[in-house]
């Protein structure tokens, strides 16, 4: 990518040395980064093409694992009614819910909520990754929307996060994967979302209870993190569940989820037809 509106095809500019497919490229991420670091900026210019954001698929299209973190911002933890967050709350989203940055979403019920998030994309495998080495394992950051169907999530006898967050098109990630060197401070990124043009969530990742490096350390004590894996890092206060009465997504609503220095995801909702 060169800017928001122009990009290059990795396969073309590398004369076939690297694949365009994000999942194949992320497996060779370190090799690719060392190749790009030797390429002068002018090496990209001749190959630039206009980008159409509507065509974008998810920035990581075939992850082996998708983790998500609950209750990771203090005000959101409060609105969800939990007092304590000493350990991260970890669940999964399933890969068939992934989609690109511009999506039409069929609402499976009248209980679908929004959760704006920054998503970390793994670029280097590892177990037992210490927090102070964690950024070396991150290919980059992107915007994610952790759509959540609250009726499924809270149906007794116990919460069911994974299924409630894995309906079709419930996991947009995009529009771009931004390498961490592009941010003034990758631990302090402003994010939020707008519902029908009205700001409903805004915060900064520096207010996360468990930072991205700590999340990698915690996850990798149990599982091996692998290139292309995604970590939804938690949502700020301002979800629909926190309203009295709750305000969930309705047919015709438009949700724009954004993060500074990355871009925005735009989703429009419609009723599910039988
Ligand atoms: Zn979430």
Coordinates of N, CA, C and O in Angstrom, one line a residue, residues 69 72 88 131 134-135 187 205-218 233:
X69 N -10.7 -10.5 23.5 CA -10.5 -10.2 24.9 C -11.8 -9.4 25.3 O -12.2 -8.5 24.7
X72 N -11.8 -5.3 28.7 CA -10.4 -4.8 28.7 C -10.2 -3.3 28.9 O -9.1 -2.8 28.8
X88 N -7.1 -11.3 32.0 CA -7.9 -11.0 30.8 C -8.9 -12.1 30.6 O -8.7 -13.3 30.9
X131 N 6.4 -10.1 27.4 CA 5.8 -8.8 27.0 C 6.8 -7.9 26.3 O 6.5 -7.2 25.4
X134 N 7.1 -8.8 22.8 CA 5.9 -9.1 22.1 C 5.7 -8.4 20.8 O 5.2 -9.0 19.8
X135 N 6.0 -7.1 20.7 CA 5.8 -6.4 19.4 C 6.6 -7.0 18.3 O 6.2 -6.8 17.1
X187 N 1.1 1.6 21.4 CA 0.3 1.3 22.7 C -0.7 2.4 23.0 O -1.3 2.4 24.0
X205 N -6.2 3.0 23.1 CA -5.7 1.7 23.6 C -4.7 1.8 24.8 O -4.5 0.8 25.5
X206 N -4.2 3.0 25.0 CA -3.4 3.2 26.3 C -4.3 3.0 27.5 O -3.7 2.9 28.6
X207 N -5.6 3.1 27.4 CA -6.5 2.8 28.5 C -6.9 1.4 28.7 O -7.7 1.0 29.6
X208 N -6.3 0.5 27.9 CA -6.6 -0.9 28.1 C -6.1 -1.4 29.4 O -5.0 -1.0 29.8
X209 N -6.8 -2.3 30.1 CA -6.3 -2.8 31.3 C -5.2 -3.8 31.1 O -4.1 -3.7 31.8
X210 N -5.2 -4.6 30.0 CA -4.1 -5.5 29.6 C -3.7 -5.0 28.3 O -4.4 -5.1 27.3
X211 N -2.4 -4.5 28.2 CA -1.9 -4.0 26.9 C -1.7 -5.1 25.9 O -1.7 -6.3 26.2
X212 N -1.5 -4.7 24.6 CA -1.3 -5.7 23.6 C -0.1 -6.6 23.9 O -0.2 -7.9 23.9
X213 N 1.1 -6.1 24.4 CA 2.2 -7.0 24.8 C 1.8 -8.0 25.9 O 2.2 -9.1 25.8
X214 N 1.1 -7.5 26.9 CA 0.6 -8.4 28.0 C -0.3 -9.5 27.5 O -0.3 -10.6 27.9
X215 N -1.2 -9.1 26.5 CA -2.1 -10.1 25.9 C -1.3 -11.2 25.2 O -1.6 -12.4 25.3
X216 N -0.3 -10.8 24.4 CA 0.5 -11.8 23.8 C 1.2 -12.7 24.8 O 1.3 -13.9 24.6
X217 N 1.7 -12.1 25.8 CA 2.4 -12.9 26.8 C 1.4 -13.9 27.5 O 1.8 -15.1 27.6
X218 N 0.3 -13.4 27.8 CA -0.7 -14.3 28.5 C -1.2 -15.4 27.6 O -1.2 -16.6 28.0
X233 N -8.7 -7.0 20.7 CA -8.1 -6.6 22.0 C -9.0 -6.0 23.0 O -8.6 -5.6 24.1

